[in-house]
mmCIF file of C-alpha atoms in Angstrom:
data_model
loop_
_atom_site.group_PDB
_atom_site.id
_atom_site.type_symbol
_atom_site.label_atom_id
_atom_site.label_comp_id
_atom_site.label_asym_id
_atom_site.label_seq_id
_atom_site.Cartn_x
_atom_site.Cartn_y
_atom_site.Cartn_z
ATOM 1 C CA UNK A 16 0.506 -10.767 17.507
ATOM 2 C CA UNK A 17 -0.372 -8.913 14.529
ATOM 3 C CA UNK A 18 -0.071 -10.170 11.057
ATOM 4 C CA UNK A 19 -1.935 -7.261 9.592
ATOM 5 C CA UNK A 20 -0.381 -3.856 10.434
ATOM 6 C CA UNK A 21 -1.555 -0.517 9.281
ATOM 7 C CA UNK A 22 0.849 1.627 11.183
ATOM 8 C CA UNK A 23 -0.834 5.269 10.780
ATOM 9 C CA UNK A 24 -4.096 5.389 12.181
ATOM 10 C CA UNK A 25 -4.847 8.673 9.776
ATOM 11 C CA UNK A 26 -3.921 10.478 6.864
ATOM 12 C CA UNK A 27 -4.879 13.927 5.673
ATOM 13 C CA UNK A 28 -4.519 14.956 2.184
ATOM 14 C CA UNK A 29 -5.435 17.535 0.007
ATOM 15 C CA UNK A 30 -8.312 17.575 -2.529
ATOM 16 C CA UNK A 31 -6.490 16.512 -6.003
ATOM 17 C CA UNK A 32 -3.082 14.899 -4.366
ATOM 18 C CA UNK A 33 -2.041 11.698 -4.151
ATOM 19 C CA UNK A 34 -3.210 9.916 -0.760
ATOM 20 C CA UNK A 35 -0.763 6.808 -0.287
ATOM 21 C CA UNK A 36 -1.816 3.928 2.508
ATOM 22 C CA UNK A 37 0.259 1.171 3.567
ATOM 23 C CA UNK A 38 0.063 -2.150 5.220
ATOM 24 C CA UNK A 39 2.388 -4.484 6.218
ATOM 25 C CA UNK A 40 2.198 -8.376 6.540
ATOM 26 C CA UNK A 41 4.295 -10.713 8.950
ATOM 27 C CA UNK A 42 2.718 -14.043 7.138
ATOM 28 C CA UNK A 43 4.275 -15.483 4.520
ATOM 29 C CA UNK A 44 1.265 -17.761 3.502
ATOM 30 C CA UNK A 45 -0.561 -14.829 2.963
ATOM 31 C CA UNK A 46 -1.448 -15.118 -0.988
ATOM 32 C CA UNK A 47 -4.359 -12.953 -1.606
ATOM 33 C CA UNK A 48 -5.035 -9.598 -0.103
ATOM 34 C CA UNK A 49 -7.873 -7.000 -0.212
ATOM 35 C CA UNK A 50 -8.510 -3.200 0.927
ATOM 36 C CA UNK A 51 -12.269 -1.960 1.657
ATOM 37 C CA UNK A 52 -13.098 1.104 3.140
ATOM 38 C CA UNK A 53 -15.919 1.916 5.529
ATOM 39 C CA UNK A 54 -17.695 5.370 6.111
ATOM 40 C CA UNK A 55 -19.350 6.046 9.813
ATOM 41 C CA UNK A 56 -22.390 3.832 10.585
ATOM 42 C CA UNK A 57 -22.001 1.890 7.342
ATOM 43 C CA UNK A 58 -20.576 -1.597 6.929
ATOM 44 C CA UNK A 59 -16.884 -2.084 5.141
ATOM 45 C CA UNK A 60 -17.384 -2.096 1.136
ATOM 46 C CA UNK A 61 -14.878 -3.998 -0.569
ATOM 47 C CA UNK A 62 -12.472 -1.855 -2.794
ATOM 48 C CA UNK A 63 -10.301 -3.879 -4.435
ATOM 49 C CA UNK A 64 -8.067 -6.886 -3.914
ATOM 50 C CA UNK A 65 -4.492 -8.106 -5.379
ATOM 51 C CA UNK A 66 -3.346 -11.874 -5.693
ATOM 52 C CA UNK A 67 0.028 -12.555 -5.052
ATOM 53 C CA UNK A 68 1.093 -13.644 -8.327
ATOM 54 C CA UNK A 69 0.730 -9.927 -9.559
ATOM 55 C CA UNK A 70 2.401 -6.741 -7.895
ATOM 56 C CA UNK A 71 -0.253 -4.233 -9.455
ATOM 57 C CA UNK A 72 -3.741 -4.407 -9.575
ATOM 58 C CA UNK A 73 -5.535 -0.579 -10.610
ATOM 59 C CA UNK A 74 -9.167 0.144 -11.053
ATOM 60 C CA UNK A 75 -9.808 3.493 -11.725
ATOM 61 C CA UNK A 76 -8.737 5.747 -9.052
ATOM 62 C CA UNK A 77 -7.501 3.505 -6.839
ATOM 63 C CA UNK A 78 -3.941 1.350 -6.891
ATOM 64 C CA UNK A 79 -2.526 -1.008 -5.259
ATOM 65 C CA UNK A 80 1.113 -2.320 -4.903
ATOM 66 C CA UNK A 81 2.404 -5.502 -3.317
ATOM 67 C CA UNK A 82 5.984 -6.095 -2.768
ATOM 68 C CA UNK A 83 6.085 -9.710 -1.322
ATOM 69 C CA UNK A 84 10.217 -9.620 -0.526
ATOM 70 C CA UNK A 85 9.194 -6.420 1.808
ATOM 71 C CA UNK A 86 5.522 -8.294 3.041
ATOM 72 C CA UNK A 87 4.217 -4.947 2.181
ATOM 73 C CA UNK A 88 1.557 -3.500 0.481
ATOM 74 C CA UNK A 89 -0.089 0.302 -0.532
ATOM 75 C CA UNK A 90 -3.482 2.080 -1.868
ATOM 76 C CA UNK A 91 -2.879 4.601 -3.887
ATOM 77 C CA UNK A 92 -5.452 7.190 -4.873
ATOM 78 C CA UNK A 93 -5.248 9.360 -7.745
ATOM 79 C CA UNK A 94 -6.535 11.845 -7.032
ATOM 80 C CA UNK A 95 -8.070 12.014 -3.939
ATOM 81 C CA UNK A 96 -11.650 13.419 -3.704
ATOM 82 C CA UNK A 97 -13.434 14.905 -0.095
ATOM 83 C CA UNK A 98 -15.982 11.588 -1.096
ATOM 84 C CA UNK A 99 -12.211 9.642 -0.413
ATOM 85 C CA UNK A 100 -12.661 9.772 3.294
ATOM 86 C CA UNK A 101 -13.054 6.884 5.250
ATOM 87 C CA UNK A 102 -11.598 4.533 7.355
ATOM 88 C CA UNK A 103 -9.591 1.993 5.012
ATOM 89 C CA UNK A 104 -9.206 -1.455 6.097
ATOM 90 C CA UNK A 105 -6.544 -3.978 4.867
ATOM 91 C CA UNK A 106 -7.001 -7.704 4.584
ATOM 92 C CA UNK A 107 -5.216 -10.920 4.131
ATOM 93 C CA UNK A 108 -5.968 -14.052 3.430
ATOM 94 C CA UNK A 109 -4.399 -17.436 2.901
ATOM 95 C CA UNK A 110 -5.648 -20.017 0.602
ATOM 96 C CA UNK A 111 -8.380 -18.168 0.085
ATOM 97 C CA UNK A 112 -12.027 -19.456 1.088
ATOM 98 C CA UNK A 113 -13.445 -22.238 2.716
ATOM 99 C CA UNK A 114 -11.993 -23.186 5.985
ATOM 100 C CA UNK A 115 -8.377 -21.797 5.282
ATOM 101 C CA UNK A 116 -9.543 -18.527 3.864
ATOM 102 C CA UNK A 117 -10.593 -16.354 6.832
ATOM 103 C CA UNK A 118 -9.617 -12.882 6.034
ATOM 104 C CA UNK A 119 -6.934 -11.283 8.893
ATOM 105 C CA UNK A 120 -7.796 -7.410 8.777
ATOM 106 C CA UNK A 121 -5.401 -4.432 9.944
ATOM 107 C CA UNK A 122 -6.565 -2.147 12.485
ATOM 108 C CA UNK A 123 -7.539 0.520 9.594
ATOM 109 C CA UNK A 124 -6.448 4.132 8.598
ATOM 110 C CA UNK A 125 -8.727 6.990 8.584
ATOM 111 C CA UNK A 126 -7.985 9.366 5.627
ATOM 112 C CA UNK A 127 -9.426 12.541 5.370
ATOM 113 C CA UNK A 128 -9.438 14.731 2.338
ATOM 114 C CA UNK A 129 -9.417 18.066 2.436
ATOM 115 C CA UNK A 130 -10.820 20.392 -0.103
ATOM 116 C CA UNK B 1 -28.016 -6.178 -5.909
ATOM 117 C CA UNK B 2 -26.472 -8.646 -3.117
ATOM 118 C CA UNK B 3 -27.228 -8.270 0.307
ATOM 119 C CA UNK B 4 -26.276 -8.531 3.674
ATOM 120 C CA UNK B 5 -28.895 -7.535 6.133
ATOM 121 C CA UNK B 6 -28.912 -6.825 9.884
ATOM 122 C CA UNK B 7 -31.861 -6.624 11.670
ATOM 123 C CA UNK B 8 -31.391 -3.457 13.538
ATOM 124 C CA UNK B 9 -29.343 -0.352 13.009
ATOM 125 C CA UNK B 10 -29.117 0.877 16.718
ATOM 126 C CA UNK B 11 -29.983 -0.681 19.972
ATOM 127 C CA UNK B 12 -29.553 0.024 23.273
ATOM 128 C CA UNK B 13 -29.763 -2.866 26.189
ATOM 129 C CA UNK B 14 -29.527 -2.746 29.813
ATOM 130 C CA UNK B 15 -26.702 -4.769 31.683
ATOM 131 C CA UNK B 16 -27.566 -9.124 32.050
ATOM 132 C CA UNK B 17 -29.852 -8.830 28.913
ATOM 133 C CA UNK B 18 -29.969 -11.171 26.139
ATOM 134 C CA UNK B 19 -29.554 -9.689 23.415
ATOM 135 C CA UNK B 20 -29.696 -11.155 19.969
ATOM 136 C CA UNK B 21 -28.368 -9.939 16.584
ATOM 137 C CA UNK B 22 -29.559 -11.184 13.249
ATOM 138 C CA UNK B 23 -28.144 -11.199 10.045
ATOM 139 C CA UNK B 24 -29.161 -12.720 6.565
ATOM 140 C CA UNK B 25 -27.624 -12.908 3.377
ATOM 141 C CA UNK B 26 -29.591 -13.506 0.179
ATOM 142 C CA UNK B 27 -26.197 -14.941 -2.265
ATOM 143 C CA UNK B 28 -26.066 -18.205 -1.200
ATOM 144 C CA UNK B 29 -22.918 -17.779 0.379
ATOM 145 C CA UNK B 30 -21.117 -20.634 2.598
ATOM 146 C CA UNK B 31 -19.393 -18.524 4.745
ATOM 147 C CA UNK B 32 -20.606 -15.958 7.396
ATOM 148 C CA UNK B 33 -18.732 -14.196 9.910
ATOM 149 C CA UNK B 34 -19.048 -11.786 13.152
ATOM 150 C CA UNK B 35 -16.887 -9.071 13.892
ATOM 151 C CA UNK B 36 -17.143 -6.108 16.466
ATOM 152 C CA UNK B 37 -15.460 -2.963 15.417
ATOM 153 C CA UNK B 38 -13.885 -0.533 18.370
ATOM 154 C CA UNK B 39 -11.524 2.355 17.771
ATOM 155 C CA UNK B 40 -7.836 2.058 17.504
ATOM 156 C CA UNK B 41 -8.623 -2.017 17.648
ATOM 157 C CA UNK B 42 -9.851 -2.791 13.974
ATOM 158 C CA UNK B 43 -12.254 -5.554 13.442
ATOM 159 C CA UNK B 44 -12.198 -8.021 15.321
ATOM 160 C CA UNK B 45 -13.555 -11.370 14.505
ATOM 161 C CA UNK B 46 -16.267 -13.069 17.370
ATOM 162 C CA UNK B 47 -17.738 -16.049 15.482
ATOM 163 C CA UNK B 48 -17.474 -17.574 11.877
ATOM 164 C CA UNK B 49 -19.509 -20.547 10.296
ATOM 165 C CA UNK B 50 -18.499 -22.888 6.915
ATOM 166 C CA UNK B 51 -22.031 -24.311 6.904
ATOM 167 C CA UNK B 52 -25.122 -24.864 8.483
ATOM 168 C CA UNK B 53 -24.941 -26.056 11.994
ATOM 169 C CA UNK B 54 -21.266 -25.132 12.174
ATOM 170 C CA UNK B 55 -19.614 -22.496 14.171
ATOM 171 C CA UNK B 56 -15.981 -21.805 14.972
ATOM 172 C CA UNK B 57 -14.651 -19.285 17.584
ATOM 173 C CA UNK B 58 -13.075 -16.653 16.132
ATOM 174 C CA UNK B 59 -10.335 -14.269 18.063
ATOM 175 C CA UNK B 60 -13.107 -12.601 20.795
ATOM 176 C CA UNK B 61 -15.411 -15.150 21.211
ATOM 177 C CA UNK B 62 -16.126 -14.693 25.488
ATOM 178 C CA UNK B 63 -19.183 -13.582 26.713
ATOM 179 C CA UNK B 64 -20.685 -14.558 22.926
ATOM 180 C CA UNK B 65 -22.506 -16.971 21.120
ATOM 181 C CA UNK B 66 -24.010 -17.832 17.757
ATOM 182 C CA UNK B 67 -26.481 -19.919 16.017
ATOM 183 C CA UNK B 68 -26.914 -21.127 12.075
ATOM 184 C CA UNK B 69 -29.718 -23.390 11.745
ATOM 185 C CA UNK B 70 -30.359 -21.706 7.831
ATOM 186 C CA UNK B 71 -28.110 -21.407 5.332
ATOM 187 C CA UNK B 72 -29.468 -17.715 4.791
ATOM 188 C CA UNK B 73 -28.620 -16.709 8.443
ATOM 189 C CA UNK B 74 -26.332 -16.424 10.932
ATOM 190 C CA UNK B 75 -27.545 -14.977 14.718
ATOM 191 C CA UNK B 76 -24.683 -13.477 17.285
ATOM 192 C CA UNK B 77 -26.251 -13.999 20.768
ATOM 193 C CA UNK B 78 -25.034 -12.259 23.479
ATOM 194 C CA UNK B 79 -25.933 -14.008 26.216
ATOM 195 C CA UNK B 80 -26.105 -11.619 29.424
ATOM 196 C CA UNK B 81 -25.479 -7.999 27.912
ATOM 197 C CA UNK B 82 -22.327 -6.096 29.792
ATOM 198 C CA UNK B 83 -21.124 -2.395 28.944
ATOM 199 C CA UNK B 84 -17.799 -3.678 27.182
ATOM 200 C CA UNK B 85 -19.718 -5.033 24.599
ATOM 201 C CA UNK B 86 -20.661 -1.468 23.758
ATOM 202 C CA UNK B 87 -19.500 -1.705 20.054
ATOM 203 C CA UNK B 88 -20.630 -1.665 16.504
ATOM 204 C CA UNK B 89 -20.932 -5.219 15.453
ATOM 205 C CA UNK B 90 -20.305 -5.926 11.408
ATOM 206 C CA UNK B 91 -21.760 -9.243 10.002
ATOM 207 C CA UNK B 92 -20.306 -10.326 6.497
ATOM 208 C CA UNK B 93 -20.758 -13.205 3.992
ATOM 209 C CA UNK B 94 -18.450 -14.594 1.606
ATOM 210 C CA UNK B 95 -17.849 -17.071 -1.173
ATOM 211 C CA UNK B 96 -15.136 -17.815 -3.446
ATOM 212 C CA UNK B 97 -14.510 -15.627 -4.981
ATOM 213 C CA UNK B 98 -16.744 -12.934 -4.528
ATOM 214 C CA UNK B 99 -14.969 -11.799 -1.048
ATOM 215 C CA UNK B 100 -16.475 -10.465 1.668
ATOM 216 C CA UNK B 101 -19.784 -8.481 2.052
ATOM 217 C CA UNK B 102 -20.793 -6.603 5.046
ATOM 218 C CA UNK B 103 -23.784 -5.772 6.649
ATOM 219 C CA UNK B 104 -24.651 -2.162 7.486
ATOM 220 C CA UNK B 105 -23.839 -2.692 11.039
ATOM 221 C CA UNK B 106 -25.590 -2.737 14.179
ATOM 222 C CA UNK B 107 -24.484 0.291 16.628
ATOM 223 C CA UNK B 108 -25.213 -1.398 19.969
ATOM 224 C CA UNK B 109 -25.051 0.318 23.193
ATOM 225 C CA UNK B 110 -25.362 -1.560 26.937
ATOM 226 C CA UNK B 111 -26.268 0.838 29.544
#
């Protein structure tokens, strides 16, 4: 069973809009959660990453949201360049590191930006 | 700049090999971890260690094993090569609370 769901496999957006990704979570111990994205023939680079004490983390660009009630989480990115596209992973994690602090990862979305 | 490095970018094997994957880290990290990546399935995680010596399946682990006699590295040994393992396997490091770094990947093919 999944605890990681990204239900769209892709997105397409255009050049300078808003591109909006979403993951949801079935594990309530889940207390620490990431997103990285990975370009073809390149390993996943971490993008950025969200505790569960705080329901905003931004760097930049990029955004993301966690509403725990819901178990759900979004990247947001503001706005979205062709260099954007990528297949976008998200993570969970509970207690994280050591022996309890394997990350769980969602199947990934593929976003494409279009100029 | 940290590093996680695997040994080869491509390979291609023929069916019953044994094929062997290397990876090595240079940030002192604990933790080190196998994953495959296929489409429409994600990553899936083969093998993880805590420590030297140590291994723990992970979801995938048939048909694989792995070895961590350094610190530094961590080898994914397949031990007779069939066409489902066609895949692009990722190997990553982490430490609290740096997260995870990924190799580049190895793209390997069994024909």
């Amino acid at each position: 069973d999944q605890q990681v769901k990204q239900n769209s496999p892709s997105l397409s957006v255009q050049e300078g809009r808003i591109s909006i990704l979403n993951c949801d979570y079935t594990n309530s111990m889940f207390d620490y959660f990431l997103w990285y994205k990975k370009y073809p023939a390149e390993g996943p680079t971490f993008l950025i990453s969200i505790s569960s004490i705080k329901d905003k983390n931004e760097d930049g660009r990029f955004t993301v949201f966690l509403n725990k009630s819901a178990k759900h989480l979004s990247l947001h990115i503001v706005p979205s360049q062709p260099g954007d596209s990528a297949v976008y992973f998200c993570a969970a994690s509970a207690g994280y590191g050591g022996s309890q602090g394997n990350l769980i990862f969602g199947k990934g979305t593929k976003l494409s930006v279009k100029p | 700049d940290v590093k996680v490095t695997q040994s080869s970018r491509y390979l291609v094997k023929r069916t019953g090999e044994k094929v062997f994957l290397e990876c090595v880290q240079d940030m002192d990290h604990e933790n080190m971890f196998w994953y495959r990546q296929d489409p429409g399935l994600g990553l899936r995680l083969i093998y993880f260690s805590y420590d030297v010596k140590m291994k723990e399946k992970g979801d995938i682990p048939e048909g694989y094993s792995v070895s961590r006699e350094k610190k530094e590295r961590f080898s994914l040994i397949l031990e007779s090569a069939s066409t489902n393992q066609t895949s692009m396997y990722l190997c990553a490091s982490s430490s609290i609370p740096s997260g995870y770094t990924f190799g580049s990947g190895t793209r390997l093919t069994v024909v």
